[in-house]
């Protein structure tokens, strides 16, 4: 209506909350504003609870870090609920005080050493251009070899001039392989040294050139490498020969083995009784030996080999069930090694050793003729002494091969072994010893089980004897009751009276 004010304005709708960090809208006219934040306009401040439990530490010096994965537990003010789910070890540990100066002395970072100016000069001088002629991969391998073996030219001279055999053969082989190739690398090195020698070579290139300048380097190295491996090669042949010789001696002279074979022969003749082809045998071919275990008893609970093992232990083994008991057959492991022996290969090894020794002899003569007088010794005398001993060792090894081959043939004749084809002298050890290996392996397994069983019986029997002895000692002791009114009875009564009289006094003291 005219002269009257309009309708009252509608109430203001609350707007969206301001974003974090932005001030809210100003209050409408006549309305009080929001309360000021704590600590402003003279109002008392509210204490802020620290977010981390452990105090900050600032060492006086730089420390070596400990690279762990940090775990932090939320620090909650007293009376507020904790966000932890279940107890934690770290929440239960007590704070420990550690003397900071001790840790600083022990684990503080060392002060960096000032670099000397001379080193800088050397580094600047190292930047002078060098010539690289050999292949990059070979150059890298030479550098690694020299650093890993801590070797330089003086060390190489000690090896080849003084006949130093203390180095590993692998290092010597590598050293020999690093020589400059005569078709490509050596001509390039010679051309550089004759035309632009004032420009230095790279270290690996210079090392190859220095090797080339050494007197008879390759011939000397061949002699030293042969000397380093000679005794080992001879020893490998000797081990194989000694093993087969020992097994042949066992098969020909073992008393326990002969008794066992006699038991087997007697069992076989009895089982073949009445058979005109197999009965009344004076011996048997050894190819039957691995098949003895296949002859089962009536109830299939045992076999002929098990019977023979038990029979021999019971009748011939005086040390059965004890550590002194001896296996009457050769060790299966030794027989297995015998199968790998080839006398033709051993003869070839001896010929190879003799051939390499002859090459060493020629190299020694060549070195002596071509080397200057100051470089002849001590190489010449030491290598000459070695060649003399090596020559005798090769001859001895050759004779040893023939001796063992002869012993092997005699062993086969001893058992009247018949080869499937060819002559007896052409039989390989594998054809003869494979039969023995299978049989002796089965025999040893059964023999060990039987020895364990007997040992258990002996222990059981010994315990039984000890128990009987203990019981007999108890039976011999006569237990008599104390007679009433005797001296012992009076002493016991007096002791009982004394204990009764002492008890009240103790009670009074306790009160």
Short mmCIF file of C-alpha atoms in Angstrom, two decimals:
data_model
loop_
_atom_site.label_atom_id
_atom_site.label_comp_id
_atom_site.label_asym_id
_atom_site.label_seq_id
_atom_site.Cartn_x
_atom_site.Cartn_y
_atom_site.Cartn_z
CA UNK A 1 0.00 0.00 0.00
CA UNK A 2 1.15 3.59 -0.61
CA UNK A 3 3.10 4.97 2.30
CA UNK A 4 3.89 1.54 3.76
CA UNK A 5 7.18 -0.20 3.57
CA UNK A 6 7.68 -3.30 1.43
CA UNK A 7 7.56 -6.83 2.77
CA UNK A 8 10.49 -7.91 4.91
CA UNK A 9 13.40 -9.46 3.03
CA UNK A 10 13.59 -13.24 3.07
CA UNK A 11 16.16 -14.79 5.39
CA UNK A 12 19.57 -15.36 3.84
CA UNK A 13 20.32 -18.91 2.84
CA UNK A 14 23.61 -20.25 4.09
CA UNK A 15 26.10 -20.43 1.31
CA UNK A 16 28.72 -23.16 0.73
CA UNK A 17 31.60 -23.26 3.21
CA UNK A 18 34.71 -21.38 2.15
CA UNK A 19 37.60 -23.41 0.87
CA UNK A 20 40.38 -24.20 3.33
CA UNK A 21 42.73 -21.28 3.91
CA UNK A 22 40.23 -18.66 2.58
CA UNK A 23 38.38 -16.27 4.91
CA UNK A 24 34.60 -16.68 5.15
CA UNK A 25 32.13 -14.05 3.92
CA UNK A 26 31.66 -10.91 6.04
CA UNK A 27 28.79 -11.09 8.50
CA UNK A 28 25.63 -9.20 7.66
CA UNK A 29 25.25 -5.71 9.11
CA UNK A 30 24.44 -5.73 12.76
CA UNK A 31 25.48 -9.38 13.28
CA UNK A 32 28.55 -10.27 15.35
CA UNK A 33 31.44 -11.91 13.54
CA UNK A 34 33.03 -15.30 14.32
CA UNK A 35 35.31 -15.52 17.32
CA UNK A 36 38.93 -14.74 16.63
CA UNK A 37 41.40 -17.62 16.45
CA UNK A 38 43.24 -18.56 19.61
CA UNK A 39 46.20 -16.42 20.49
CA UNK A 40 44.92 -13.30 18.79
CA UNK A 41 43.39 -10.13 20.13
CA UNK A 42 44.84 -10.82 23.58
CA UNK A 43 42.90 -14.09 24.14
CA UNK A 44 44.72 -16.97 25.86
CA UNK A 45 46.43 -19.46 23.44
CA UNK A 46 45.49 -23.17 23.36
CA UNK A 47 48.46 -25.63 23.64
CA UNK A 48 49.19 -27.50 20.39
CA UNK A 49 50.08 -31.20 20.94
CA UNK A 50 53.32 -32.16 19.05
CA UNK A 51 52.81 -34.54 16.13
CA UNK A 52 56.02 -36.54 16.74
CA UNK A 53 56.92 -38.37 19.93
CA UNK A 54 60.71 -38.25 19.75
CA UNK A 55 62.46 -34.89 20.18
CA UNK A 56 64.51 -33.44 17.34
CA UNK A 57 68.24 -34.09 17.66
CA UNK A 58 70.94 -31.99 16.07
CA UNK A 59 74.46 -33.55 16.35
CA UNK A 60 77.40 -31.19 16.67
CA UNK A 61 79.13 -32.88 13.71
CA UNK A 62 78.12 -34.67 10.54
CA UNK A 63 77.28 -38.30 11.31
CA UNK A 64 77.30 -41.44 9.21
CA UNK A 65 73.66 -42.22 8.34
CA UNK A 66 71.84 -45.40 9.31
CA UNK A 67 69.63 -46.30 6.36
CA UNK A 68 66.53 -47.70 8.03
CA UNK A 69 62.83 -47.44 7.17
CA UNK A 70 61.37 -45.10 9.79
CA UNK A 71 58.21 -46.04 11.71
CA UNK A 72 56.30 -43.21 13.43
CA UNK A 73 53.40 -43.71 15.84
CA UNK A 74 50.77 -40.92 15.95
CA UNK A 75 51.21 -38.81 19.07
CA UNK A 76 47.78 -38.44 20.73
CA UNK A 77 47.07 -36.13 23.67
CA UNK A 78 46.03 -37.78 26.93
CA UNK A 79 42.33 -38.51 27.06
CA UNK A 80 41.96 -38.79 23.26
CA UNK A 81 41.41 -42.19 21.56
CA UNK A 82 44.39 -43.77 19.84
CA UNK A 83 44.32 -44.77 16.18
CA UNK A 84 46.49 -47.87 16.81
CA UNK A 85 44.98 -51.29 16.28
CA UNK A 86 46.51 -53.60 18.88
CA UNK A 87 49.73 -53.20 20.87
CA UNK A 88 53.04 -52.36 19.17
CA UNK A 89 56.56 -53.15 20.28
CA UNK A 90 57.66 -49.61 19.50
CA UNK A 91 54.92 -48.25 21.77
CA UNK A 92 56.30 -50.25 24.70
CA UNK A 93 60.02 -49.42 24.51
CA UNK A 94 61.53 -47.10 27.10
CA UNK A 95 63.61 -44.12 26.04
CA UNK A 96 67.35 -44.76 26.43
CA UNK A 97 69.85 -41.99 26.98
CA UNK A 98 73.00 -42.34 24.89
CA UNK A 99 75.97 -40.07 25.26
CA UNK A 100 76.02 -38.02 22.08
CA UNK A 101 79.72 -37.17 22.17
CA UNK A 102 80.60 -40.88 22.25
CA UNK A 103 78.56 -41.53 19.12
CA UNK A 104 80.06 -38.47 17.46
CA UNK A 105 83.59 -39.76 18.17
CA UNK A 106 82.77 -43.25 16.89
CA UNK A 107 80.45 -42.62 13.96
CA UNK A 108 81.07 -39.05 12.92
CA UNK A 109 82.06 -38.52 9.30
CA UNK A 110 85.79 -38.14 8.82
CA UNK A 111 86.94 -34.80 7.55
CA UNK A 112 87.81 -35.00 3.85
CA UNK A 113 91.52 -34.90 3.14
CA UNK A 114 92.63 -31.89 1.13
CA UNK A 115 93.80 -32.83 -2.33
CA UNK A 116 97.41 -32.03 -2.98
CA UNK A 117 98.32 -29.85 -5.91
CA UNK A 118 100.81 -32.45 -7.14
CA UNK A 119 97.95 -34.86 -7.78
CA UNK A 120 96.21 -32.26 -9.87
CA UNK A 121 99.37 -31.82 -11.88
CA UNK A 122 99.62 -35.55 -12.38
CA UNK A 123 96.01 -35.72 -13.50
CA UNK A 124 96.63 -32.93 -15.96
CA UNK A 125 99.66 -34.74 -17.27
CA UNK A 126 97.61 -37.97 -17.60
CA UNK A 127 95.35 -36.23 -20.04
CA UNK A 128 98.12 -36.24 -22.62
CA UNK A 129 96.93 -38.21 -25.65
CA UNK A 130 98.03 -41.85 -25.91
CA UNK A 131 98.04 -44.18 -28.89
CA UNK A 132 95.75 -47.23 -28.81
CA UNK A 133 96.57 -49.83 -31.46
CA UNK A 134 95.22 -53.15 -30.16
CA UNK A 135 91.59 -54.25 -30.00
CA UNK A 136 89.54 -52.49 -27.30
CA UNK A 137 88.25 -55.73 -25.75
CA UNK A 138 91.74 -57.22 -25.55
CA UNK A 139 93.09 -53.98 -24.11
CA UNK A 140 90.42 -54.06 -21.40
CA UNK A 141 91.19 -57.72 -20.57
CA UNK A 142 94.91 -56.97 -20.27
CA UNK A 143 94.21 -54.07 -17.89
CA UNK A 144 91.94 -56.26 -15.72
CA UNK A 145 94.53 -59.07 -15.71
CA UNK A 146 97.36 -56.78 -14.60
CA UNK A 147 95.28 -55.19 -11.83
CA UNK A 148 93.77 -58.41 -10.49
CA UNK A 149 97.13 -60.20 -10.37
CA UNK A 150 99.04 -57.07 -9.26
CA UNK A 151 101.51 -57.78 -12.04
CA UNK A 152 103.84 -55.46 -13.92
CA UNK A 153 106.78 -55.90 -16.26
CA UNK A 154 109.22 -56.52 -13.41
CA UNK A 155 107.00 -59.34 -12.17
CA UNK A 156 106.94 -60.88 -15.64
CA UNK A 157 110.73 -60.72 -15.78
CA UNK A 158 110.91 -62.56 -12.45
CA UNK A 159 108.69 -65.30 -13.85
CA UNK A 160 110.50 -65.89 -17.14
CA UNK A 161 114.10 -65.08 -16.20
CA UNK A 162 114.21 -66.60 -12.69
CA UNK A 163 112.00 -69.59 -13.55
CA UNK A 164 109.34 -68.71 -10.97
CA UNK A 165 106.79 -71.58 -10.89
CA UNK A 166 104.71 -70.24 -7.99
CA UNK A 167 102.07 -68.70 -10.27
CA UNK A 168 98.81 -70.47 -11.08
CA UNK A 169 98.76 -72.16 -14.47
CA UNK A 170 95.61 -70.21 -15.45
CA UNK A 171 97.46 -66.90 -15.03
CA UNK A 172 100.39 -68.17 -17.12
CA UNK A 173 98.05 -69.32 -19.90
CA UNK A 174 96.38 -65.89 -19.93
CA UNK A 175 99.77 -64.19 -20.01
CA UNK A 176 100.83 -66.30 -22.98
CA UNK A 177 97.60 -65.52 -24.83
CA UNK A 178 98.09 -61.76 -24.42
CA UNK A 179 101.13 -61.64 -26.71
CA UNK A 180 100.83 -59.38 -29.73
CA UNK A 181 99.69 -61.24 -32.83
CA UNK A 182 102.56 -61.44 -35.37
CA UNK A 183 100.23 -60.80 -38.34
CA UNK A 184 98.47 -57.61 -37.23
CA UNK A 185 99.30 -56.17 -33.78
CA UNK A 186 103.07 -56.61 -33.75
CA UNK A 187 103.66 -54.87 -37.12
CA UNK A 188 101.54 -51.91 -35.95
CA UNK A 189 103.52 -51.64 -32.71
CA UNK A 190 106.83 -51.82 -34.60
CA UNK A 191 105.71 -49.14 -37.04
CA UNK A 192 104.66 -46.81 -34.23
CA UNK A 193 107.89 -47.29 -32.26
CA UNK A 194 110.01 -46.65 -35.36
CA UNK A 195 108.14 -43.57 -36.57
CA UNK A 196 106.34 -41.82 -33.65
CA UNK A 197 107.98 -43.23 -30.55
CA UNK A 198 107.68 -39.85 -28.77
CA UNK A 199 103.89 -40.33 -28.52
CA UNK A 200 103.26 -42.72 -25.60
CA UNK A 201 101.34 -45.94 -26.06
CA UNK A 202 98.36 -46.88 -23.94
CA UNK A 203 99.33 -49.06 -20.94
CA UNK A 204 98.07 -52.38 -22.43
CA UNK A 205 99.76 -51.60 -25.76
CA UNK A 206 103.00 -50.70 -24.01
CA UNK A 207 102.78 -53.94 -21.99
CA UNK A 208 102.53 -56.01 -25.19
CA UNK A 209 105.50 -54.20 -26.67
CA UNK A 210 107.55 -54.82 -23.52
CA UNK A 211 106.67 -58.53 -23.67
CA UNK A 212 107.93 -58.63 -27.24
CA UNK A 213 111.26 -57.16 -26.15
CA UNK A 214 111.85 -59.82 -23.46
CA UNK A 215 114.46 -62.41 -24.43
CA UNK A 216 112.76 -65.62 -25.69
CA UNK A 217 109.62 -64.80 -23.77
CA UNK A 218 107.35 -67.39 -25.42
CA UNK A 219 109.90 -70.23 -25.23
CA UNK A 220 110.63 -69.54 -21.58
CA UNK A 221 106.94 -69.39 -20.72
CA UNK A 222 106.26 -72.73 -22.45
CA UNK A 223 108.98 -74.37 -20.31
CA UNK A 224 107.63 -72.86 -17.09
CA UNK A 225 104.04 -73.86 -17.86
CA UNK A 226 105.09 -77.44 -18.53
CA UNK A 227 107.07 -77.54 -15.30
CA UNK A 228 104.08 -76.20 -13.33
CA UNK A 229 101.69 -78.89 -14.62
CA UNK A 230 104.06 -81.85 -15.06
CA UNK A 231 103.80 -83.32 -11.55
CA UNK A 232 100.01 -82.97 -11.55
CA UNK A 233 99.64 -84.77 -14.91
CA UNK A 234 101.90 -87.61 -13.76
CA UNK A 235 100.00 -87.90 -10.48
CA UNK A 236 96.64 -88.25 -12.26
CA UNK A 237 97.95 -91.19 -14.29
CA UNK A 238 99.58 -92.81 -11.25
CA UNK A 239 96.35 -92.63 -9.20
CA UNK A 240 94.40 -94.48 -11.88
CA UNK A 241 97.12 -97.10 -12.34
CA UNK A 242 97.62 -97.68 -8.61
CA UNK A 243 93.88 -98.15 -8.12
CA UNK A 244 93.53 -100.82 -10.82
CA UNK A 245 96.68 -102.55 -9.61
CA UNK A 246 95.36 -102.63 -6.05
CA UNK A 247 92.02 -104.08 -7.16
CA UNK A 248 93.74 -106.78 -9.23
CA UNK A 249 95.89 -107.74 -6.22
CA UNK A 250 92.79 -107.93 -4.03
CA UNK A 251 90.96 -110.15 -6.52
CA UNK A 252 93.98 -112.48 -6.77
CA UNK A 253 95.09 -112.66 -3.12
CA UNK A 254 92.13 -111.72 -0.88
CA UNK A 255 91.58 -114.59 1.61
CA UNK A 256 88.07 -113.45 2.56
CA UNK A 257 87.14 -113.21 -1.12
CA UNK A 258 88.40 -116.75 -1.78
CA UNK A 259 86.35 -118.13 1.11
CA UNK A 260 83.23 -116.34 -0.13
CA UNK A 261 83.71 -117.67 -3.67
CA UNK A 262 84.21 -121.15 -2.20
CA UNK A 263 80.85 -120.88 -0.41
CA UNK A 264 79.20 -119.73 -3.64
CA UNK A 265 80.77 -122.62 -5.56
CA UNK A 266 79.56 -125.15 -2.97
CA UNK A 267 76.03 -123.73 -3.03
CA UNK A 268 75.94 -123.73 -6.81
CA UNK A 269 77.18 -127.30 -7.09
CA UNK A 270 74.58 -128.47 -4.58
CA UNK A 271 71.78 -126.59 -6.33
CA UNK A 272 72.96 -127.96 -9.70
CA UNK A 273 73.32 -131.49 -8.37
CA UNK A 274 72.26 -134.11 -10.87
CA UNK A 275 72.69 -131.76 -13.83
CA UNK A 276 75.37 -133.11 -16.16
CA UNK A 277 76.01 -129.69 -17.78
CA UNK A 278 76.20 -127.47 -14.68
CA UNK A 279 76.89 -129.80 -11.77
CA UNK A 280 80.27 -130.83 -10.31
CA UNK A 281 81.85 -127.50 -11.30
CA UNK A 282 85.39 -126.60 -10.23
CA UNK A 283 84.69 -122.93 -10.91
CA UNK A 284 82.33 -120.61 -12.71
CA UNK A 285 82.41 -117.66 -15.10
CA UNK A 286 82.24 -114.39 -13.23
CA UNK A 287 79.32 -113.12 -15.32
CA UNK A 288 77.03 -115.07 -12.92
CA UNK A 289 78.03 -112.90 -9.95
CA UNK A 290 75.50 -110.02 -10.45
CA UNK A 291 72.72 -112.63 -10.89
CA UNK A 292 73.24 -114.39 -7.53
CA UNK A 293 70.85 -112.01 -5.78
CA UNK A 294 68.12 -112.95 -8.27
CA UNK A 295 67.95 -116.55 -6.95
CA UNK A 296 65.08 -116.27 -4.45
CA UNK A 297 64.10 -118.56 -1.59
CA UNK A 298 60.85 -120.53 -1.59
CA UNK A 299 58.88 -117.82 0.19
CA UNK A 300 60.64 -115.00 -1.69
CA UNK A 301 61.74 -113.48 1.63
CA UNK A 302 65.47 -113.88 0.96
CA UNK A 303 67.95 -114.72 -1.80
CA UNK A 304 71.11 -116.72 -2.34
CA UNK A 305 73.40 -113.69 -1.90
CA UNK A 306 71.92 -112.94 1.52
CA UNK A 307 72.50 -116.57 2.57
CA UNK A 308 76.13 -116.44 1.44
CA UNK A 309 76.74 -113.13 3.25
CA UNK A 310 75.34 -114.46 6.53
CA UNK A 311 77.18 -117.77 6.16
CA UNK A 312 80.54 -116.05 5.63
CA UNK A 313 80.04 -113.65 8.52
CA UNK A 314 79.00 -116.44 10.88
CA UNK A 315 81.80 -118.85 9.99
CA UNK A 316 84.74 -116.67 8.92
CA UNK A 317 84.36 -113.23 10.53
CA UNK A 318 85.80 -113.19 14.06
CA UNK A 319 85.16 -109.44 14.38
CA UNK A 320 81.51 -109.48 13.28
CA UNK A 321 79.42 -106.70 14.72
CA UNK A 322 82.48 -104.60 15.63
CA UNK A 323 84.29 -101.74 13.88
CA UNK A 324 87.17 -104.16 13.13
CA UNK A 325 84.97 -106.22 10.77
CA UNK A 326 86.45 -106.18 7.24
CA UNK A 327 84.57 -106.33 3.96
CA UNK A 328 85.71 -109.52 2.13
CA UNK A 329 85.24 -108.01 -1.36
CA UNK A 330 86.88 -104.97 -3.00
CA UNK A 331 85.33 -101.55 -2.44
CA UNK A 332 82.68 -100.88 -5.11
CA UNK A 333 83.93 -97.30 -5.52
CA UNK A 334 87.42 -98.51 -6.44
CA UNK A 335 86.00 -101.00 -8.93
CA UNK A 336 83.92 -98.25 -10.53
CA UNK A 337 87.07 -96.19 -11.06
CA UNK A 338 88.77 -99.22 -12.63
CA UNK A 339 86.09 -99.28 -15.32
CA UNK A 340 87.22 -95.85 -16.50
CA UNK A 341 90.83 -96.92 -17.07
CA UNK A 342 91.95 -97.39 -20.68
CA UNK A 343 95.54 -98.58 -21.07
CA UNK A 344 95.75 -97.25 -24.61
CA UNK A 345 94.74 -93.80 -23.34
CA UNK A 346 97.35 -94.05 -20.55
CA UNK A 347 100.03 -95.00 -23.09
CA UNK A 348 98.95 -92.01 -25.20
CA UNK A 349 99.25 -89.75 -22.14
CA UNK A 350 102.80 -90.95 -21.55
CA UNK A 351 103.70 -90.31 -25.20
CA UNK A 352 102.20 -86.81 -24.98
CA UNK A 353 104.25 -86.05 -21.86
CA UNK A 354 107.40 -87.30 -23.59
CA UNK A 355 106.64 -85.18 -26.68
CA UNK A 356 106.11 -82.02 -24.61
CA UNK A 357 109.26 -82.78 -22.63
CA UNK A 358 111.25 -83.05 -25.85
CA UNK A 359 109.90 -79.62 -26.89
CA UNK A 360 111.00 -78.21 -23.53
CA UNK A 361 114.49 -79.67 -24.06
CA UNK A 362 114.76 -77.95 -27.44
CA UNK A 363 113.52 -74.66 -25.98
CA UNK A 364 116.05 -74.85 -23.14
CA UNK A 365 118.88 -75.34 -25.66
CA UNK A 366 117.55 -72.49 -27.80
CA UNK A 367 117.27 -70.12 -24.82
CA UNK A 368 120.79 -70.97 -23.70
CA UNK A 369 122.23 -70.24 -27.17
CA UNK A 370 120.25 -67.06 -27.95
CA UNK A 371 120.09 -65.35 -24.54
CA UNK A 372 122.78 -62.91 -23.40
CA UNK A 373 125.05 -64.14 -20.61
CA UNK A 374 123.36 -62.06 -17.91
CA UNK A 375 119.96 -63.69 -18.69
CA UNK A 376 121.05 -67.36 -18.86
CA UNK A 377 120.96 -67.96 -15.12
CA UNK A 378 119.22 -69.03 -12.98
CA UNK A 379 116.81 -70.21 -15.70
CA UNK A 380 119.25 -72.58 -17.41
CA UNK A 381 120.39 -74.45 -14.28
CA UNK A 382 116.92 -74.75 -12.73
CA UNK A 383 115.26 -75.88 -15.95
CA UNK A 384 118.10 -78.30 -16.69
CA UNK A 385 117.64 -79.93 -13.29
CA UNK A 386 113.89 -80.22 -13.87
CA UNK A 387 114.32 -81.75 -17.35
CA UNK A 388 116.60 -84.45 -15.96
CA UNK A 389 114.10 -85.43 -13.26
CA UNK A 390 111.14 -85.23 -15.65
CA UNK A 391 112.83 -87.52 -18.15
CA UNK A 392 113.28 -90.21 -15.48
CA UNK A 393 109.68 -89.73 -14.25
CA UNK A 394 108.21 -90.21 -17.74
CA UNK A 395 110.20 -93.41 -18.28
CA UNK A 396 109.07 -94.72 -14.89
CA UNK A 397 105.45 -93.85 -15.65
CA UNK A 398 105.63 -95.64 -19.02
CA UNK A 399 106.95 -98.78 -17.33
CA UNK A 400 104.22 -98.50 -14.70
CA UNK A 401 101.53 -98.51 -17.40
CA UNK A 402 102.92 -101.71 -18.93
CA UNK A 403 103.27 -103.34 -15.53
CA UNK A 404 99.62 -102.61 -14.65
CA UNK A 405 98.41 -103.79 -18.05
CA UNK A 406 100.29 -107.05 -17.50
CA UNK A 407 98.81 -107.40 -13.99
CA UNK A 408 95.32 -106.89 -15.39
CA UNK A 409 95.78 -109.66 -17.96
CA UNK A 410 97.12 -111.99 -15.25
CA UNK A 411 94.05 -111.25 -13.10
CA UNK A 412 91.71 -112.16 -15.96
CA UNK A 413 93.65 -115.38 -16.56
CA UNK A 414 93.45 -116.13 -12.83
CA UNK A 415 89.65 -116.19 -13.12
CA UNK A 416 89.73 -117.88 -16.55
CA UNK A 417 87.89 -114.94 -18.00
CA UNK A 418 86.73 -115.46 -21.59
CA UNK A 419 86.16 -112.30 -23.66
CA UNK A 420 83.13 -112.11 -25.91
CA UNK A 421 85.38 -111.32 -28.87
CA UNK A 422 89.06 -110.84 -29.58
CA UNK A 423 92.09 -111.79 -27.52
CA UNK A 424 92.46 -111.51 -23.79
CA UNK A 425 95.11 -108.79 -24.19
CA UNK A 426 92.57 -106.61 -26.04
CA UNK A 427 89.94 -106.66 -23.27
CA UNK A 428 89.08 -103.28 -21.80
CA UNK A 429 89.00 -102.99 -17.99
CA UNK A 430 85.35 -101.90 -18.22
CA UNK A 431 84.36 -105.33 -19.64
CA UNK A 432 85.92 -107.16 -16.68
CA UNK A 433 85.31 -104.83 -13.74
CA UNK A 434 81.68 -103.93 -14.51
CA UNK A 435 80.66 -107.45 -13.38
CA UNK A 436 82.67 -107.15 -10.18
CA UNK A 437 81.33 -103.67 -9.47
CA UNK A 438 77.68 -104.74 -9.59
CA UNK A 439 78.27 -107.82 -7.45
CA UNK A 440 80.44 -106.10 -4.82
CA UNK A 441 77.97 -103.24 -4.49
CA UNK A 442 75.13 -105.67 -3.72
CA UNK A 443 77.37 -107.71 -1.41
CA UNK A 444 78.48 -104.64 0.56
CA UNK A 445 74.91 -103.41 1.08
CA UNK A 446 73.79 -106.76 2.51
CA UNK A 447 77.01 -107.13 4.51
CA UNK A 448 76.50 -103.73 6.17
CA UNK A 449 72.89 -104.54 7.11
CA UNK A 450 73.95 -107.86 8.63
CA UNK A 451 76.77 -106.22 10.58
CA UNK A 452 74.34 -103.64 12.00
CA UNK A 453 71.92 -106.40 13.02
CA UNK A 454 74.68 -108.36 14.75
CA UNK A 455 75.94 -105.25 16.48
CA UNK A 456 72.45 -104.59 17.87
CA UNK A 457 72.26 -108.16 19.14
CA UNK A 458 75.66 -107.84 20.82
CA UNK A 459 74.59 -104.62 22.55
CA UNK A 460 71.35 -106.25 23.68
CA UNK A 461 73.21 -109.29 24.98
CA UNK A 462 75.74 -107.11 26.81
CA UNK A 463 72.96 -105.15 28.50
CA UNK A 464 71.34 -108.42 29.54
CA UNK A 465 74.62 -109.60 31.09
CA UNK A 466 75.02 -106.32 32.96
CA UNK A 467 71.49 -106.63 34.32
CA UNK A 468 72.06 -110.22 35.45
CA UNK A 469 75.31 -109.20 37.12
CA UNK A 470 73.57 -106.32 38.89
CA UNK A 471 70.73 -108.60 40.04
CA UNK A 472 73.20 -111.19 41.33
CA UNK A 473 75.00 -108.54 43.38
CA UNK A 474 71.69 -107.50 44.92
CA UNK A 475 70.87 -111.12 45.71
CA UNK A 476 74.17 -111.58 47.52
CA UNK A 477 73.41 -108.72 49.91
CA UNK A 478 71.52 -109.96 53.00
CA UNK A 479 69.20 -107.39 54.60
CA UNK A 480 68.65 -107.85 58.36
CA UNK A 481 66.20 -105.99 60.58
CA UNK A 482 67.52 -104.12 63.60
CA UNK A 483 66.96 -106.16 66.73
CA UNK A 484 64.84 -104.51 69.45
CA UNK A 485 66.99 -103.38 72.39
CA UNK A 486 70.22 -103.44 70.42
CA UNK A 487 72.78 -100.65 70.17
CA UNK A 488 71.44 -99.42 66.84
CA UNK A 489 67.89 -99.34 68.20
CA UNK A 490 69.00 -97.29 71.22
CA UNK A 491 70.84 -94.77 68.99
CA UNK A 492 67.79 -94.31 66.79
CA UNK A 493 65.51 -93.74 69.80
CA UNK A 494 67.96 -91.22 71.26
CA UNK A 495 68.04 -89.30 67.96
CA UNK A 496 64.26 -89.21 67.78
CA UNK A 497 64.06 -87.83 71.36
CA UNK A 498 66.64 -85.14 70.55
CA UNK A 499 64.69 -84.00 67.49
CA UNK A 500 61.46 -83.75 69.54
CA UNK A 501 63.16 -81.64 72.24
CA UNK A 502 64.78 -79.25 69.77
CA UNK A 503 61.55 -78.45 67.92
CA UNK A 504 59.86 -76.31 70.69
CA UNK A 505 63.05 -74.26 71.17
CA UNK A 506 63.06 -73.40 67.49
CA UNK A 507 59.40 -72.37 67.71
CA UNK A 508 60.21 -70.01 70.61
CA UNK A 509 63.03 -68.42 68.64
CA UNK A 510 60.72 -67.87 65.69
CA UNK A 511 58.23 -66.10 67.99
#
